[in-house]
Short mmCIF file of C-alpha atoms in Angstrom, two decimals:
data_model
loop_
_atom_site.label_atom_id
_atom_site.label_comp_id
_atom_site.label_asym_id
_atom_site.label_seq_id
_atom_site.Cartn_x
_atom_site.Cartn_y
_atom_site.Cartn_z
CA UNK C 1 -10.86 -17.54 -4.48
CA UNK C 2 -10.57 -18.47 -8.22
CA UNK C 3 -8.26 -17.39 -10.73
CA UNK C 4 -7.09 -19.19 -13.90
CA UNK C 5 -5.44 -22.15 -13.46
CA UNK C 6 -2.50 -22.94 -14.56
CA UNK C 7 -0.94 -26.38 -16.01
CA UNK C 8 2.16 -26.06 -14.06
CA UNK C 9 -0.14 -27.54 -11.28
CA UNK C 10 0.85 -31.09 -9.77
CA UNK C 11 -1.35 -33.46 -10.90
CA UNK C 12 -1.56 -35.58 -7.81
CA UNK C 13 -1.91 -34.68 -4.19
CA UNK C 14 1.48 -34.77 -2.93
CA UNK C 15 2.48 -37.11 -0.01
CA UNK C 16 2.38 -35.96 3.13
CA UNK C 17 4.39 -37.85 6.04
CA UNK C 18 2.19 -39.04 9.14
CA UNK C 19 3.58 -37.86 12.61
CA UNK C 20 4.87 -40.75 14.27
CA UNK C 21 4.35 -40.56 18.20
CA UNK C 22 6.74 -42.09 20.87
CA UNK C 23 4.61 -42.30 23.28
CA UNK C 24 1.73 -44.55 22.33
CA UNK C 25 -0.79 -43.87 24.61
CA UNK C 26 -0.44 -39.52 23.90
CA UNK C 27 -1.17 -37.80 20.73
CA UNK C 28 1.55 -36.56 18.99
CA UNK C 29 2.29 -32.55 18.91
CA UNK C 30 1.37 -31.00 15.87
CA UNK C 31 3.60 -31.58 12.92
CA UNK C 32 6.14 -33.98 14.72
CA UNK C 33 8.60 -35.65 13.07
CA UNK C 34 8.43 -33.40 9.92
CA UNK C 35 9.07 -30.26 8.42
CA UNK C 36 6.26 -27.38 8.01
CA UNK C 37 5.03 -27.16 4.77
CA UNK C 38 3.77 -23.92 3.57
CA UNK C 39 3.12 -21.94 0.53
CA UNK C 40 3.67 -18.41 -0.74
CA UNK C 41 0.64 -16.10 -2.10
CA UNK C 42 1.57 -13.14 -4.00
CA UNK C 43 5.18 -13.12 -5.62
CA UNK C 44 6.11 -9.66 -5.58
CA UNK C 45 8.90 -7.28 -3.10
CA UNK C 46 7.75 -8.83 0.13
CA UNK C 47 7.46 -12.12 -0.72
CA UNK C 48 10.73 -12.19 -2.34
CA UNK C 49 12.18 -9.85 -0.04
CA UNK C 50 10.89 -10.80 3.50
CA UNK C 51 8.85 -14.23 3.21
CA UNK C 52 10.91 -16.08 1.06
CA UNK C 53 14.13 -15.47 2.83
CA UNK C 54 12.33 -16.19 6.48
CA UNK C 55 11.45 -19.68 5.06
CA UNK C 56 14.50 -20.41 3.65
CA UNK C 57 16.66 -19.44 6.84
CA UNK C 58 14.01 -22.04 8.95
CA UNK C 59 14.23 -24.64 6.24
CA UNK C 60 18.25 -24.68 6.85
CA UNK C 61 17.36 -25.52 10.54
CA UNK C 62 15.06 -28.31 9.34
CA UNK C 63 11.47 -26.39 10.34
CA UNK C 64 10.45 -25.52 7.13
CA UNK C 65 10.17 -26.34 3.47
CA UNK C 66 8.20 -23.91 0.81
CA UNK C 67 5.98 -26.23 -1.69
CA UNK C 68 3.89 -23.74 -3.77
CA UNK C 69 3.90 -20.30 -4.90
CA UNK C 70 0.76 -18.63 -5.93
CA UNK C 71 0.32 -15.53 -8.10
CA UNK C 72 -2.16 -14.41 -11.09
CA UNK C 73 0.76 -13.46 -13.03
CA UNK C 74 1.57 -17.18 -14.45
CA UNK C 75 5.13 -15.86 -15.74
CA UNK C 76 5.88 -13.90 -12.74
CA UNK C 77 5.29 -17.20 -10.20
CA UNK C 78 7.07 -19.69 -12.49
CA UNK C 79 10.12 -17.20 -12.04
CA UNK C 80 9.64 -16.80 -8.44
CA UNK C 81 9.27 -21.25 -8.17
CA UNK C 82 12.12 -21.58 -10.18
CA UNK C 83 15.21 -19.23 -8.61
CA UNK C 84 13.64 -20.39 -5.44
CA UNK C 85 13.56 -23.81 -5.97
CA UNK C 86 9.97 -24.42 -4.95
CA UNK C 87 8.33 -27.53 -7.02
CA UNK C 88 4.69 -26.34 -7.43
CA UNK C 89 3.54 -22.82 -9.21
CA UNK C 90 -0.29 -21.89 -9.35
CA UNK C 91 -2.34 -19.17 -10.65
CA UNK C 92 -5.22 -20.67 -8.53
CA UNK C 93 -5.27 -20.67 -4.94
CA UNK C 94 -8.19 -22.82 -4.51
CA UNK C 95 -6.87 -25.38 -6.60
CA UNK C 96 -3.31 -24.98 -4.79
CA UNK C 97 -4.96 -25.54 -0.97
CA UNK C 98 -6.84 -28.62 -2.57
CA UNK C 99 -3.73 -30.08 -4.61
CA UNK C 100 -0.92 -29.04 -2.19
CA UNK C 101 -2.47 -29.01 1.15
CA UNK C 102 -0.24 -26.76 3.08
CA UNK C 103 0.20 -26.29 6.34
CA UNK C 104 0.57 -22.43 6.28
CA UNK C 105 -0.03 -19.65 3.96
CA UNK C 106 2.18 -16.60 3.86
CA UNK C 107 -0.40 -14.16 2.36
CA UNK C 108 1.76 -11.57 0.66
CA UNK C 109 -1.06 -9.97 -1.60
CA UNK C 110 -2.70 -6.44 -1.62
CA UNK C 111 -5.26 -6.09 1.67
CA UNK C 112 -8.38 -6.52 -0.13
CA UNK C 113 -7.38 -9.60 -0.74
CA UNK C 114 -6.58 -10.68 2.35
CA UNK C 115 -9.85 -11.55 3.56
CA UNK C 116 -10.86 -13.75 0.99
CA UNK C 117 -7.64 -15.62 0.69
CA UNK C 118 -7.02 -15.58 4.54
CA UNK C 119 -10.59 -17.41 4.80
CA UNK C 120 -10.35 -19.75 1.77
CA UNK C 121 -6.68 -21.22 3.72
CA UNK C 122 -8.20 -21.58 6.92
CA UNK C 123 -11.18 -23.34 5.59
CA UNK C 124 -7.81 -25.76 3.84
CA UNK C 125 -7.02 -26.24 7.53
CA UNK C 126 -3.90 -24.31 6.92
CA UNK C 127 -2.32 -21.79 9.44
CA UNK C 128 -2.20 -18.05 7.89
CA UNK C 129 0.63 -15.70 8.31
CA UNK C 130 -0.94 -12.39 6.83
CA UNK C 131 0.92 -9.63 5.37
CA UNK C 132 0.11 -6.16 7.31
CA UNK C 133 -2.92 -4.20 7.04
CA UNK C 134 -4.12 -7.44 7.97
CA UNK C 135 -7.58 -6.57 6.54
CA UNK C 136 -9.35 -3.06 5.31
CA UNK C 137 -11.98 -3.01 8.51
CA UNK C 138 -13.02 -4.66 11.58
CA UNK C 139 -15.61 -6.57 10.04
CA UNK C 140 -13.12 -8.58 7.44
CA UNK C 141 -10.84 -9.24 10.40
CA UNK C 142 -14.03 -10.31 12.92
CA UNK C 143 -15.41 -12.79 9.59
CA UNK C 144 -11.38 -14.18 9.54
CA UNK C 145 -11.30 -14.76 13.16
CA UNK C 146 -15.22 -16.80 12.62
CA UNK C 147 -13.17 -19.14 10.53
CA UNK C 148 -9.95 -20.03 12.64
CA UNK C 149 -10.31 -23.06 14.85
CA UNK C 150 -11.62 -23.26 18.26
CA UNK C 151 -8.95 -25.75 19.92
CA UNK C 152 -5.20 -25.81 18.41
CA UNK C 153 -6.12 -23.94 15.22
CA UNK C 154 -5.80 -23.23 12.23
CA UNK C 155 -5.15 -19.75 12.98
CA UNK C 156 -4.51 -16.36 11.19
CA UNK C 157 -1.49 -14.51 12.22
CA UNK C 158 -0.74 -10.40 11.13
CA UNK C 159 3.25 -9.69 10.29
CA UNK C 160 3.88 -7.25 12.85
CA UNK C 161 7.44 -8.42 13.23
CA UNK C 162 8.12 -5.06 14.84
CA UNK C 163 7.05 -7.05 18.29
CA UNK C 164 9.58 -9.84 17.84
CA UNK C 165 13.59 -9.51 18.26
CA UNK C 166 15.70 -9.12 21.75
CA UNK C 167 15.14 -5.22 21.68
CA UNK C 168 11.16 -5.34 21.56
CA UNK C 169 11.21 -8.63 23.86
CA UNK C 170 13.10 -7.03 26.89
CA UNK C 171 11.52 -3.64 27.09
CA UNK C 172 8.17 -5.33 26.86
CA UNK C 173 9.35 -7.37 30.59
CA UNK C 174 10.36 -4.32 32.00
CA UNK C 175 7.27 -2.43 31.67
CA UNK C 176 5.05 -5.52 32.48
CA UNK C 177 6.80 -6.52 35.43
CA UNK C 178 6.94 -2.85 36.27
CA UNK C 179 10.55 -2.57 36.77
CA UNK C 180 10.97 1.04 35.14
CA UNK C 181 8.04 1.79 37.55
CA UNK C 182 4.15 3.20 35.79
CA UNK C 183 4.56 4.01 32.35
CA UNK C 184 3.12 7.74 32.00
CA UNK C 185 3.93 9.16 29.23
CA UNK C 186 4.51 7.85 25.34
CA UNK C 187 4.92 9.27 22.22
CA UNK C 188 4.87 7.21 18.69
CA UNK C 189 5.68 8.56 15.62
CA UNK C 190 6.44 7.04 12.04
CA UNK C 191 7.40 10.06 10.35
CA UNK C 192 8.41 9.15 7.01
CA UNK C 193 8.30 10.91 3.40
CA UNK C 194 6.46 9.67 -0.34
CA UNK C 195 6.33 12.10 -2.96
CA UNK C 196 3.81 12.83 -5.97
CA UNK C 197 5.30 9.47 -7.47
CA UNK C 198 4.31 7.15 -5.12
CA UNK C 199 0.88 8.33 -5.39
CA UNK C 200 0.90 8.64 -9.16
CA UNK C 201 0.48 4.59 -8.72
CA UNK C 202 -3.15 4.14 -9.55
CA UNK C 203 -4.02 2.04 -6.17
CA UNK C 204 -2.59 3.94 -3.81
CA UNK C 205 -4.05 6.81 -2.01
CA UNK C 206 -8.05 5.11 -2.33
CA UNK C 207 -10.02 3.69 0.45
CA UNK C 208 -10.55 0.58 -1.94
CA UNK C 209 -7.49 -0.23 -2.72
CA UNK C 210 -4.38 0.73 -0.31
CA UNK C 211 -6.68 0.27 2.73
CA UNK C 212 -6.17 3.79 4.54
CA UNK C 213 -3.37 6.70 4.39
CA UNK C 214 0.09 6.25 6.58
CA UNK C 215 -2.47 5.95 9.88
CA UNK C 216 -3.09 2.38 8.55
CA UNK C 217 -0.52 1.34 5.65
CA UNK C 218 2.57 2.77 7.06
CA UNK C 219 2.21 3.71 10.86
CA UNK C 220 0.51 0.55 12.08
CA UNK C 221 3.70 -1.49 12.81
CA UNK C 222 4.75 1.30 15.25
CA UNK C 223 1.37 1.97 16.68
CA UNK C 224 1.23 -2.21 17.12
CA UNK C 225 4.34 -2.16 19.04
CA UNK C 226 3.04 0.81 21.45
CA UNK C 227 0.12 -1.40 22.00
CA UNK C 228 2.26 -4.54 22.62
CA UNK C 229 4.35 -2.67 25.03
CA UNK C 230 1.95 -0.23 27.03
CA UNK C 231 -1.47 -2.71 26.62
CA UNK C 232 -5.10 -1.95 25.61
CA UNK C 233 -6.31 1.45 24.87
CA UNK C 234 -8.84 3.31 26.34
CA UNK C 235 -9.77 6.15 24.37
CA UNK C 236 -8.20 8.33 21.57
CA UNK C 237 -8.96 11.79 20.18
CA UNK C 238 -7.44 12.66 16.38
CA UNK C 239 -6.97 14.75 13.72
CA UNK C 240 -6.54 13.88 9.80
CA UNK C 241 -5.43 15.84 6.95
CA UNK C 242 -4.33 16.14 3.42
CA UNK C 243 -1.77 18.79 3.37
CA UNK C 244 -0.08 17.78 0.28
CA UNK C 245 -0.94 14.78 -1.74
CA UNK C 246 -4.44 14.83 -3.96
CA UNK C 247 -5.51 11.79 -2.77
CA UNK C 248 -8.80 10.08 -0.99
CA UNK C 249 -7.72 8.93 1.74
CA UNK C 250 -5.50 11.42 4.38
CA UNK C 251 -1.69 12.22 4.36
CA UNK C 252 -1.27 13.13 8.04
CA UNK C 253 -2.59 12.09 11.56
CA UNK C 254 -1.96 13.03 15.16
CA UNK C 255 -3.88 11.88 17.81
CA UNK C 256 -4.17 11.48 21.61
CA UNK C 257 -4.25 8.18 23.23
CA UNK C 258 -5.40 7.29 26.99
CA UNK C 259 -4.58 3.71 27.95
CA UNK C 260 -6.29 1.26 30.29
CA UNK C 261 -2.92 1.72 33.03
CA UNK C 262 -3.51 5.27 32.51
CA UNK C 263 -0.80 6.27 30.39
CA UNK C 264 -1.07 9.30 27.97
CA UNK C 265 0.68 9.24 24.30
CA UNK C 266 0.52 11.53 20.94
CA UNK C 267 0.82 9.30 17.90
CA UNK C 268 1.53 10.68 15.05
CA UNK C 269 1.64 9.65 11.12
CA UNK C 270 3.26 10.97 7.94
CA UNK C 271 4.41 10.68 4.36
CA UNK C 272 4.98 14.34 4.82
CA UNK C 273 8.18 14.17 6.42
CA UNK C 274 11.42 14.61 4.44
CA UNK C 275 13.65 13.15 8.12
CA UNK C 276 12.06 10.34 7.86
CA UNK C 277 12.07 8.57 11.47
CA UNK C 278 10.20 5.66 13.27
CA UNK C 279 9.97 5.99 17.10
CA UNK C 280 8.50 5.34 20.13
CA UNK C 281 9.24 7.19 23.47
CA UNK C 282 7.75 5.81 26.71
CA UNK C 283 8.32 7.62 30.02
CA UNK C 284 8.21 5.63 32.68
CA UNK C 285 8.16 7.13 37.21
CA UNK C 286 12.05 5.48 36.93
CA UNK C 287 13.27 5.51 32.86
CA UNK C 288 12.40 6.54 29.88
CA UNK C 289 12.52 3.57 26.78
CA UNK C 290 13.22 4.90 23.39
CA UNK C 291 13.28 3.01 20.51
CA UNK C 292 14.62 5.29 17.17
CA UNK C 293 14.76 3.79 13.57
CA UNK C 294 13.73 3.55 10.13
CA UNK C 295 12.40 -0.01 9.13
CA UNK C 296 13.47 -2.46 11.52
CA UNK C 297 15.39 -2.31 14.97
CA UNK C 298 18.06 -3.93 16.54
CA UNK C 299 19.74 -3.33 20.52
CA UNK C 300 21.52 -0.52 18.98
CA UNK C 301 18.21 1.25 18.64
CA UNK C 302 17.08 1.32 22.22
CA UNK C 303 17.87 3.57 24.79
CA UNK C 304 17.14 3.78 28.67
CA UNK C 305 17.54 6.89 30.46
CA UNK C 306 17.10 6.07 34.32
CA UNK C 307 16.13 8.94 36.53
CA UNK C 308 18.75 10.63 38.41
CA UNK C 309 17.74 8.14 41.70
CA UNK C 310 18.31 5.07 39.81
CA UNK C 311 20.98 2.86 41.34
CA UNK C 312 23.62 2.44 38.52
CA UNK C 313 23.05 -1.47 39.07
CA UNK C 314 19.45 -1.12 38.32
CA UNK C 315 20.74 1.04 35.30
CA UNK C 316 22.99 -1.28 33.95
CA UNK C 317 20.38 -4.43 34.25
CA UNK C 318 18.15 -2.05 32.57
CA UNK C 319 20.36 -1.60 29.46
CA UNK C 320 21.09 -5.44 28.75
CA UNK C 321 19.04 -6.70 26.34
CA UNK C 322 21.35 -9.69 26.15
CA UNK C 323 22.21 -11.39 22.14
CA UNK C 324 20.74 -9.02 19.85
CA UNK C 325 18.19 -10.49 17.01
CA UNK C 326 16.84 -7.89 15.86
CA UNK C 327 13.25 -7.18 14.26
CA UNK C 328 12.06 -9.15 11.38
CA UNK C 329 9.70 -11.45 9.49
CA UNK C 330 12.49 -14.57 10.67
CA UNK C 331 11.91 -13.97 14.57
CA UNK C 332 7.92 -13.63 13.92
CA UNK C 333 8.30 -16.58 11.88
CA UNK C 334 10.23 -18.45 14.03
CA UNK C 335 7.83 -18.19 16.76
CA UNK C 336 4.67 -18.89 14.64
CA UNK C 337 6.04 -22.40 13.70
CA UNK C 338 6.88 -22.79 17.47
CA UNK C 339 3.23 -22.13 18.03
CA UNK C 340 1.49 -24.60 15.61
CA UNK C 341 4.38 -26.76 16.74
CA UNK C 342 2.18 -26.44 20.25
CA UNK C 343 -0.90 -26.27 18.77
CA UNK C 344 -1.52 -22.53 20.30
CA UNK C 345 -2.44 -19.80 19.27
CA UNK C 346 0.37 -17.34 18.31
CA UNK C 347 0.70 -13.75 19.06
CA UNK C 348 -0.21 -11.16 16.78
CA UNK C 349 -3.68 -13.09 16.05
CA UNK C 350 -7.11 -13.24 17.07
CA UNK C 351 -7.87 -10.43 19.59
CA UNK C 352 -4.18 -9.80 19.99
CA UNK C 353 -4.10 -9.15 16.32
CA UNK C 354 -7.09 -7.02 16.49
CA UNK C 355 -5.95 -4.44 18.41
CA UNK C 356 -4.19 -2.02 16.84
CA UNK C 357 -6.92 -2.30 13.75
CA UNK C 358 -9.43 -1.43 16.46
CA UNK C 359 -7.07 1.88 17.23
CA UNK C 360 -6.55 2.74 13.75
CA UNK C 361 -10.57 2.26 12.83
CA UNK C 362 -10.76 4.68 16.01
CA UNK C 363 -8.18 7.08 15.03
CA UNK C 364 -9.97 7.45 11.44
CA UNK C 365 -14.02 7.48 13.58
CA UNK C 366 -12.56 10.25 15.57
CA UNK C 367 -10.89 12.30 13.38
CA UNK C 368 -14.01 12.49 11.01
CA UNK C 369 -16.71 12.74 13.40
CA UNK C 370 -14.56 15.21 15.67
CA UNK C 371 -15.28 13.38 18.94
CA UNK C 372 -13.47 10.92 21.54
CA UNK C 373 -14.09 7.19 20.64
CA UNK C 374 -13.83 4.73 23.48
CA UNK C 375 -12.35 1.02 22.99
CA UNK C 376 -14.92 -1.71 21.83
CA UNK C 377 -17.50 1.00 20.65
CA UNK C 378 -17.05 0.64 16.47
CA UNK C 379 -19.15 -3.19 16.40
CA UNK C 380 -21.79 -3.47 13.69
CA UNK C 381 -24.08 -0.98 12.90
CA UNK C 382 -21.54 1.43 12.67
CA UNK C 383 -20.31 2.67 9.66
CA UNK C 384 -17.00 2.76 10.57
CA UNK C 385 -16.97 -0.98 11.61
CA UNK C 386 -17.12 -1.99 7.36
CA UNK C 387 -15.37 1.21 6.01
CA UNK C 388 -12.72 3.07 7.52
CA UNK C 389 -14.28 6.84 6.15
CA UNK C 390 -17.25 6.07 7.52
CA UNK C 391 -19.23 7.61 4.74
CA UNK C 392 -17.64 10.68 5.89
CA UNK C 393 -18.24 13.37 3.57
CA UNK C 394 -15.58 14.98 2.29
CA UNK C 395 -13.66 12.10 2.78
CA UNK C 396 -15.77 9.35 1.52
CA UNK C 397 -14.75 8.27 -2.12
CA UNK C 398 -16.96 10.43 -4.08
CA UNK C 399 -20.31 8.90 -5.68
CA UNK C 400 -19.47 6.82 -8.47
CA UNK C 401 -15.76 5.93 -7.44
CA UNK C 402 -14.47 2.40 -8.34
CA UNK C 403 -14.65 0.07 -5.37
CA UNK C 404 -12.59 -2.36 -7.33
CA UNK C 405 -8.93 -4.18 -6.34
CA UNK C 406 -8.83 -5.17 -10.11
CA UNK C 407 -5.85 -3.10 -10.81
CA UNK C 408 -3.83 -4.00 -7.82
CA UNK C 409 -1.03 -6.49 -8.90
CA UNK C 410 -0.10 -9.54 -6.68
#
């Protein structure tokens, strides 16, 4: 991607410190010896208010140091470089992954942007940690994952830092190991409320530009977590409306989910919803796991409700998710730089990334076409597979509607 440079620009490559490897006759790990270097596209709330901190918390513990900022706003990145400290600001982020040569990108720009800058970092050799809606449709995310690398990486990670923390970690072990006994029944809901000024923004509420309604900008962290906790889908059977706002894309979904282990949930998303609530309910043949927030989740906000059977040992295991760290972009980081550390690929990418995308492109299929979509049926040829309407009418931008991202800010 090009942009207008800017002077502020090193002019020479910095250096960058060879890994030095004790045992002669091995290759060293990934990065040994040296702290991960990474930039920051896209200066605005979440990079100052999730990224930056994240990286600054590792680069205490010695994992991290943040060497570039990008942003088209020349002003607004020379701010963000200088009360963070960071020694290189660009307005280009070609001429940033050819100066700077990072080893990761946090990509904290608009989703149609993703794509494009996701690909043009990975093609650097730099890892990507992508802000969510990772990308606006299957086919972006399946032309990201054609550019990773096939044996250590680089590779291109979604923040879905909902998985990550003690809370997420220890319910996810006792419904793979089966502990709670089958999970049966779930229900996920983000329930939350935006009124006629958050849609007065000129981006939001288009296909082009926000990438979906709540179903894909504001209910997938929850519907990710379901998926991380319960495994793949199977099929799903929705419903989409616009009961309030005047916008293109929808305001409300529900829809019913059938997994692979046979479990049954409702999912269901809003901006309608003046108790505004994130949560996710799974009832399992010996406990039901609730998890009941806002934004972010700690042990606090998980509950498990044994049946009346339950030994109270079994019980009290049950409810001890041991040192609470909660939910955030820090314990997602933390375990991405473990990963290129390893040279493996870390969650929340590739087909693990993919997944709830796949749902959420389903979710949308179904709700248009008024049928059941199956798993691994939207591929190309289908119209939902490159635009999440579909061409649907009545929901499809109308003829002559600006397909543009000029107007989104990064």
């Amino acid at each position: 991607m090009s942009t207008p440079r800017d002077a502020s620009g090193p002019d020479t490559p910095p250096s960058r410190t060879a890994p030095t490897d004790p045992v002669p006759d091995r290759p060293a790990p990934p990065f040994h010896g040296r702290r991960i270097r990474a930039a920051i596209v896209g200066t605005g709330g979440i990079a100052r208010g999730c990224h930056l901190p994240a990286f600054t918390a590792l680069a205490a513990e010695g994992e991290t140091e943040v060497v570039a900022a990008v942003d088209i706003d020349a002003d607004a990145v020379k701010a963000f470089c200088a009360e963070a400290g960071i020694p290189h600001a660009y307005t280009d982020l070609d001429r940033m992954l050819a100066e700077v040569r990072p080893d990761v990108v946090a990509v904290c720009t608009p989703p149609t942007l993703h794509r494009e800058q996701t690909v043009a970092a990975l093609r650097a050799g730099a890892w990507v940690w992508c802000e969510k809606p990772p990308v606006p449709t299957l086919a972006d995310f399946d032309a990201v994952e054609a550019e990773e690398g096939t044996d250590g990486g680089p590779y291109a990670s979604i923040v879905f830092q909902h998985r990550f923390g003690s809370g997420s970690r220890h319910a996810r072990r006792l419904i793979a190991e089966r502990a709670l006994g089958r999970p049966l029944v779930a229900h996920c809901q983000t329930t939350w409320y935006r009124d006629t000024a958050y849609y007065a923004v000129p981006w939001r509420g288009r296909w082009a530009t926000e990438g979906g309604g709540p179903a894909m900008g504001h209910g997938i962290h929850q519907m990710d977590l379901l998926l991380d906790l319960l495994g793949p889908w199977s099929e799903v059977r929705a419903m989409a409306g616009r009961l309030v706002h005047d916008v293109e894309t929808e305001d409300v979904t529900t829809a019913l989910v059938r997994f692979e282990n046979g479990a049954m949930a409702t999912v269901v998303n809003s901006v309608l919803s003046p108790d505004e609530v994130s949560r996710i309910r799974i009832d399992c043949e010996r406990a039901t796991v609730e998890l009941t927030h806002l934004y972010g989740h700690g042990n606090d906000n998980w509950r498990i409700t044994p049946a009346p059977d339950v030994a109270e040992a079994d019980a009290a295991a049950w409810r001890d998710f041991g040192a609470d760290v909660p939910s955030s972009h820090l314990a997602q980081l933390r375990e991405l730089v473990a990963s290129m550390r390893a040279g493996e690929r870390p969650r929340a990418s590739g087909a693990d990334g993919r997944t709830s995308l796949e749902l959420i492109t389903a979710i949308y299929k179904s709700a248009f076409t008024d049928t059941t979509v199956r798993a691994g049926e939207i591929g190309p040829g289908d119209p939902y597979y490159t635009a999440l309407h579909g061409g649907a009418p009545g929901w499809a931008p109308a003829t002559g509607t600006a397909e543009t991202s000029e107007e989104i800010p990064a």
